[in-house]
Short mmCIF file of C-alpha atoms in Angstrom, two decimals:
data_model
loop_
_atom_site.label_atom_id
_atom_site.label_comp_id
_atom_site.label_asym_id
_atom_site.label_seq_id
_atom_site.Cartn_x
_atom_site.Cartn_y
_atom_site.Cartn_z
CA MET K 3 150.35 75.39 173.08
CA ARG K 4 148.19 78.42 173.79
CA LEU K 5 144.43 78.00 173.99
CA SER K 6 144.01 80.41 171.07
CA GLU K 7 146.22 78.16 168.94
CA PHE K 8 144.26 75.08 169.99
CA LEU K 9 141.06 76.84 168.88
CA VAL K 10 142.52 77.23 165.39
CA LEU K 11 143.24 73.49 165.28
CA ALA K 12 139.70 72.79 166.48
CA TRP K 13 138.30 74.99 163.70
CA CYS K 14 140.38 73.09 161.14
CA ALA K 15 138.95 69.81 162.45
CA VAL K 16 135.40 71.13 162.18
CA ALA K 17 136.03 72.44 158.65
CA LEU K 18 137.38 69.02 157.67
CA VAL K 19 134.26 67.29 158.96
CA VAL K 20 132.02 69.80 157.17
CA SER K 21 133.87 69.22 153.90
CA LEU K 22 133.28 65.48 154.22
CA ARG K 23 129.59 65.88 155.02
CA LEU K 24 128.75 68.37 152.28
CA ARG K 25 128.21 67.33 148.67
CA LEU K 26 131.26 69.15 147.39
CA PRO K 27 132.98 68.39 144.10
CA ALA K 28 136.07 66.27 144.77
CA PRO K 29 138.56 69.04 143.83
CA GLN K 30 136.94 71.49 146.25
CA ARG K 31 136.87 68.92 149.03
CA MET K 32 140.55 68.17 148.49
CA ARG K 33 141.41 71.86 148.60
CA VAL K 34 139.65 72.18 151.96
CA ILE K 35 141.35 69.08 153.35
CA THR K 36 144.79 70.11 152.10
CA ALA K 37 144.41 73.67 153.35
CA CYS K 38 143.19 72.57 156.78
CA LEU K 39 146.07 70.14 157.19
CA GLY K 40 148.49 72.82 156.04
CA LEU K 41 147.07 75.39 158.43
CA GLY K 42 147.22 72.88 161.25
CA ALA K 43 150.89 72.24 160.52
CA VAL K 44 151.67 75.96 160.51
CA VAL K 45 149.85 76.39 163.82
CA ARG K 46 151.93 73.59 165.36
CA LEU K 47 155.12 75.23 164.13
CA GLY K 48 154.01 78.61 165.40
CA ALA K 49 153.19 77.13 168.79
CA ALA K 50 156.81 75.97 169.08
CA LEU K 51 158.15 79.53 168.87
CA PRO K 52 159.50 80.94 172.14
CA PRO K 53 157.36 83.67 173.70
CA GLU K 54 160.16 86.23 173.98
CA GLY K 55 162.04 88.39 171.50
CA LEU K 56 161.28 88.60 167.78
CA ALA K 57 159.95 85.04 167.77
CA GLY K 58 157.42 86.04 170.41
CA VAL K 59 156.25 88.98 168.30
CA VAL K 60 155.79 86.68 165.32
CA ARG K 61 153.85 84.19 167.44
CA ASN K 62 151.60 86.95 168.74
CA LEU K 63 150.84 88.14 165.21
CA LEU K 64 150.37 84.76 163.54
CA PRO K 65 146.70 84.31 164.56
CA GLY K 66 145.85 87.27 162.33
CA LEU K 67 147.11 85.19 159.41
CA TYR K 68 145.16 82.19 160.71
CA VAL K 69 142.02 84.34 160.44
CA LEU K 70 142.83 85.08 156.80
CA ALA K 71 143.54 81.39 156.14
CA ALA K 72 140.18 80.37 157.65
CA TYR K 73 138.47 82.91 155.40
CA ARG K 74 140.15 81.51 152.30
CA ILE K 75 139.42 77.91 153.28
CA ALA K 76 135.73 78.66 153.83
CA GLY K 77 135.53 80.07 150.31
CA HIS K 78 135.93 76.54 148.96
CA PHE K 79 132.55 75.60 150.44
CA PHE K 80 130.75 77.88 148.01
CA LEU K 81 128.82 76.13 145.26
CA ALA K 82 126.19 78.54 143.90
CA PRO K 83 124.30 81.57 145.19
CA ASP K 84 120.96 80.98 146.84
CA GLU K 85 118.86 83.49 144.91
CA ARG K 86 115.90 83.17 147.27
CA LEU K 87 118.16 84.03 150.19
CA GLU K 88 119.59 86.98 148.27
CA ALA K 89 116.10 88.25 147.46
CA TRP K 90 115.04 87.97 151.10
CA LEU K 91 118.14 89.82 152.33
CA THR K 92 117.49 92.56 149.77
CA ARG K 93 113.84 92.90 150.84
CA VAL K 94 114.84 93.17 154.49
CA ASP K 95 117.29 95.96 153.68
CA HIS K 96 114.68 97.97 151.80
CA ALA K 97 111.98 97.32 154.41
CA VAL K 98 114.12 98.24 157.40
CA LEU K 99 116.18 101.06 155.91
CA GLY K 100 113.43 102.58 153.78
CA PRO K 101 114.41 106.11 152.67
CA ALA K 102 117.71 105.68 154.54
CA HIS K 103 118.79 102.97 152.09
CA PRO K 104 122.19 104.09 150.66
CA GLU K 105 120.87 103.83 147.11
CA HIS K 106 118.87 107.00 147.72
CA TRP K 107 121.65 109.28 148.99
CA LEU K 108 125.19 107.81 149.08
CA ARG K 109 126.27 108.87 145.59
CA GLY K 110 125.66 112.49 146.55
CA GLN K 111 127.88 112.32 149.64
CA PRO K 112 131.44 111.62 148.43
CA TRP K 113 133.07 112.82 151.66
CA LEU K 114 130.97 110.48 153.77
CA LEU K 115 131.54 107.66 151.30
CA GLY K 116 135.30 108.20 151.61
CA LEU K 117 135.13 108.17 155.41
CA LEU K 118 133.13 104.95 155.52
CA GLU K 119 135.35 103.30 152.92
CA LEU K 120 138.38 104.17 155.04
CA ALA K 121 136.66 102.64 158.06
CA TYR K 122 135.92 99.45 156.10
CA LEU K 123 139.55 99.24 155.02
CA SER K 124 140.77 99.78 158.59
CA VAL K 125 139.49 96.40 159.79
CA TYR K 126 142.68 94.78 158.43
CA PRO K 127 145.14 96.73 160.61
CA MET K 128 142.59 96.71 163.44
CA LEU K 129 143.35 93.09 164.31
CA PRO K 130 147.12 93.48 164.87
CA LEU K 131 146.58 96.87 166.51
CA GLY K 132 144.10 95.24 168.88
CA MET K 133 146.72 92.58 169.61
CA TRP K 134 149.23 95.31 170.45
CA ALA K 135 146.69 96.98 172.76
CA ALA K 136 146.09 93.65 174.49
CA TRP K 137 149.84 93.08 174.89
CA SER K 138 150.31 96.55 176.36
CA ALA K 139 147.58 95.80 178.89
CA GLY K 140 148.74 92.36 179.99
CA GLY K 141 151.63 90.92 178.03
CA HIS K 142 151.64 87.56 176.26
CA ALA K 143 148.86 86.11 178.43
CA ALA K 144 146.55 88.94 177.37
CA VAL K 145 147.47 88.38 173.72
CA ASP K 146 146.44 84.74 174.04
CA ARG K 147 143.13 85.77 175.60
CA TYR K 148 142.62 88.37 172.89
CA TRP K 149 142.92 85.81 170.08
CA GLN K 150 140.74 83.37 172.04
CA LEU K 151 137.87 85.76 171.29
CA VAL K 152 138.80 87.31 167.96
CA PHE K 153 139.67 84.15 166.01
CA PRO K 154 136.51 82.10 166.79
CA ALA K 155 134.25 85.13 166.26
CA GLU K 156 135.62 85.61 162.75
CA ALA K 157 136.11 81.96 161.85
CA THR K 158 132.59 80.99 162.92
CA SER K 159 131.20 83.59 160.55
CA TYR K 160 133.31 82.24 157.70
CA LEU K 161 132.30 78.63 158.31
CA ALA K 162 128.62 79.54 157.89
CA LEU K 163 129.36 79.99 154.18
CA ALA K 164 129.01 76.21 153.92
CA TRP K 165 125.24 76.63 154.31
CA LEU K 166 124.40 80.31 153.70
CA GLN K 167 125.56 81.08 150.19
CA ALA K 168 124.91 84.47 148.66
CA ARG K 169 126.65 87.25 146.79
CA PRO K 170 127.32 90.60 148.45
CA PRO K 171 124.85 93.40 147.71
CA ARG K 172 127.46 95.37 145.76
CA ALA K 173 127.43 92.50 143.23
CA LEU K 174 123.63 92.60 142.94
CA GLU K 175 122.88 96.33 142.92
CA PRO K 176 124.00 98.02 139.66
CA TRP K 177 124.00 101.51 141.21
CA THR K 178 127.05 100.63 143.35
CA ARG K 179 129.24 100.62 140.23
CA ASP K 180 129.15 104.43 140.34
CA LEU K 181 130.83 104.53 143.75
CA GLN K 182 134.36 103.90 142.49
CA ALA K 183 134.21 107.15 140.51
CA ARG K 184 133.35 109.01 143.72
CA SER K 185 136.02 107.67 146.08
CA ALA K 186 139.63 106.59 145.59
CA ILE K 187 139.39 104.59 148.81
CA ARG K 188 136.48 102.68 147.30
CA VAL K 189 138.81 101.77 144.45
CA ALA K 190 141.39 100.60 146.99
CA ASN K 191 138.82 98.45 148.79
CA GLU K 192 137.65 96.88 145.55
CA PHE K 193 141.28 96.13 144.65
CA VAL K 194 141.96 94.49 148.02
CA LEU K 195 138.83 92.37 147.66
CA SER K 196 139.71 91.37 144.11
CA GLN K 197 143.13 90.15 145.27
CA GLY K 198 142.40 88.61 148.66
CA SER K 199 138.70 87.80 148.81
CA HIS K 200 136.67 84.85 147.55
CA LEU K 201 134.12 87.56 146.56
CA MET K 202 131.20 85.82 148.27
CA ASN K 203 129.05 87.15 151.07
CA THR K 204 129.65 85.84 154.58
CA ILE K 205 126.55 85.55 156.74
CA PRO K 206 127.29 86.59 159.49
CA SER K 207 129.62 89.38 158.40
CA GLY K 208 133.22 88.57 159.24
CA HIS K 209 134.05 92.28 159.15
CA ALA K 210 131.41 93.05 161.77
CA ALA K 211 132.21 90.00 163.91
CA GLY K 212 135.92 90.76 163.87
CA ALA K 213 135.59 94.47 164.59
CA VAL K 214 133.15 93.96 167.46
CA ALA K 215 135.21 91.09 168.89
CA VAL K 216 138.36 93.23 168.86
CA ALA K 217 136.56 96.08 170.61
CA LEU K 218 135.08 93.76 173.25
CA ALA K 219 138.39 91.98 173.88
CA VAL K 220 140.40 95.19 174.19
CA ALA K 221 137.83 96.70 176.55
CA SER K 222 137.61 93.58 178.70
CA LEU K 223 141.40 93.39 178.99
CA GLY K 224 141.51 96.96 180.29
CA ALA K 225 143.47 98.55 177.43
CA PRO K 226 143.46 102.38 177.59
CA ALA K 227 142.68 102.59 173.86
CA ALA K 228 139.42 100.64 174.27
CA PRO K 229 137.13 103.64 173.49
CA VAL K 230 138.92 104.20 170.18
CA PHE K 231 138.36 100.58 169.19
CA ALA K 232 134.71 100.79 170.22
CA VAL K 233 134.10 103.81 167.98
CA LEU K 234 136.01 102.21 165.11
CA ALA K 235 134.02 98.96 165.40
CA THR K 236 130.77 100.91 165.27
CA VAL K 237 131.80 102.84 162.17
CA ILE K 238 133.05 99.65 160.47
CA CYS K 239 129.67 97.99 161.04
CA VAL K 240 127.90 100.99 159.52
CA ALA K 241 130.34 100.98 156.59
CA THR K 242 129.65 97.33 155.77
CA VAL K 243 125.98 98.13 155.14
CA VAL K 244 126.22 101.61 153.66
CA GLY K 245 129.03 100.59 151.31
CA ARG K 246 126.94 97.54 150.29
CA TYR K 247 129.66 95.11 151.24
CA HIS K 248 127.08 93.35 153.40
CA PHE K 249 123.36 93.21 153.94
CA LEU K 250 121.97 94.57 157.18
CA VAL K 251 121.18 91.04 158.42
CA ASP K 252 124.82 89.99 157.86
CA THR K 253 126.18 92.81 159.95
CA VAL K 254 123.70 92.42 162.79
CA LEU K 255 124.42 88.69 162.95
CA GLY K 256 128.16 89.38 162.91
CA ALA K 257 127.83 91.60 165.97
CA VAL K 258 125.65 88.96 167.65
CA VAL K 259 128.23 86.23 166.97
CA ALA K 260 130.98 88.38 168.48
CA ALA K 261 128.83 89.11 171.54
CA ALA K 262 128.02 85.41 171.94
CA TRP K 263 131.68 84.42 171.82
CA TRP K 264 132.47 87.25 174.23
CA GLY K 265 129.98 85.79 176.69
CA LEU K 266 131.62 82.36 176.42
CA TRP K 267 135.07 83.95 176.62
CA ARG K 268 134.19 85.68 179.87
CA ALA K 269 132.67 82.46 181.24
CA TRP K 270 135.91 80.51 180.69
CA GLY K 271 138.03 83.24 182.27
CA GLY K 272 138.92 85.59 179.43
CA HIS K 273 138.53 88.72 181.61
#
């Protein structure tokens, strides 16, 4: 079993313990337990795949699905929004951004809105593309090291939903409803979220944590495409705030989580 696969099992164990310690309704607790056991079983099956050929490609890609599974599992921890937390996050955005707050200018910049929405959407293919860049730089061993950073950076952010429960700013700020009329890509993002998201806010931002982790992993593994991933990660982080998918605090914390895991990753030999 690869270390990256073991980390997924470890996350499942932690999520199980959290579900038992929190005062969750019985149906929600059972969904977490069942999903964690199911994910663990899939990881064990994936770990049995040979590293070569088509099976090896599938094994290299599977952790991207484990990330999505962790996100969905964490959604079952949500009970009710913390309105005081939401109010504080909103105040921080207005205090820090001031006149640069998107509410004051974004609706008048449809081209920029479209660009940022495309960047936000690109985080989904970014993970497998980062895996491919890692593989091209160092084969299967580099892929394992890549997921050793990317999975825990994202999954840690998702797990925090057990304690930090809030709605995303786009659900709290009525002016954002106008954005779909100004960008078809905004419509696409909203559709993706309506189909695959639990629609709650993750603090730290999983989008930011994942994008920054991918960029750091690819750069540390010596992939030639590292500058492209660095630029994309930066634009994705900006898009999370400007598009009101996340508060500023969420995105900053997401980048910090990725950097923290990167430091640990380098310490245990991920470079």
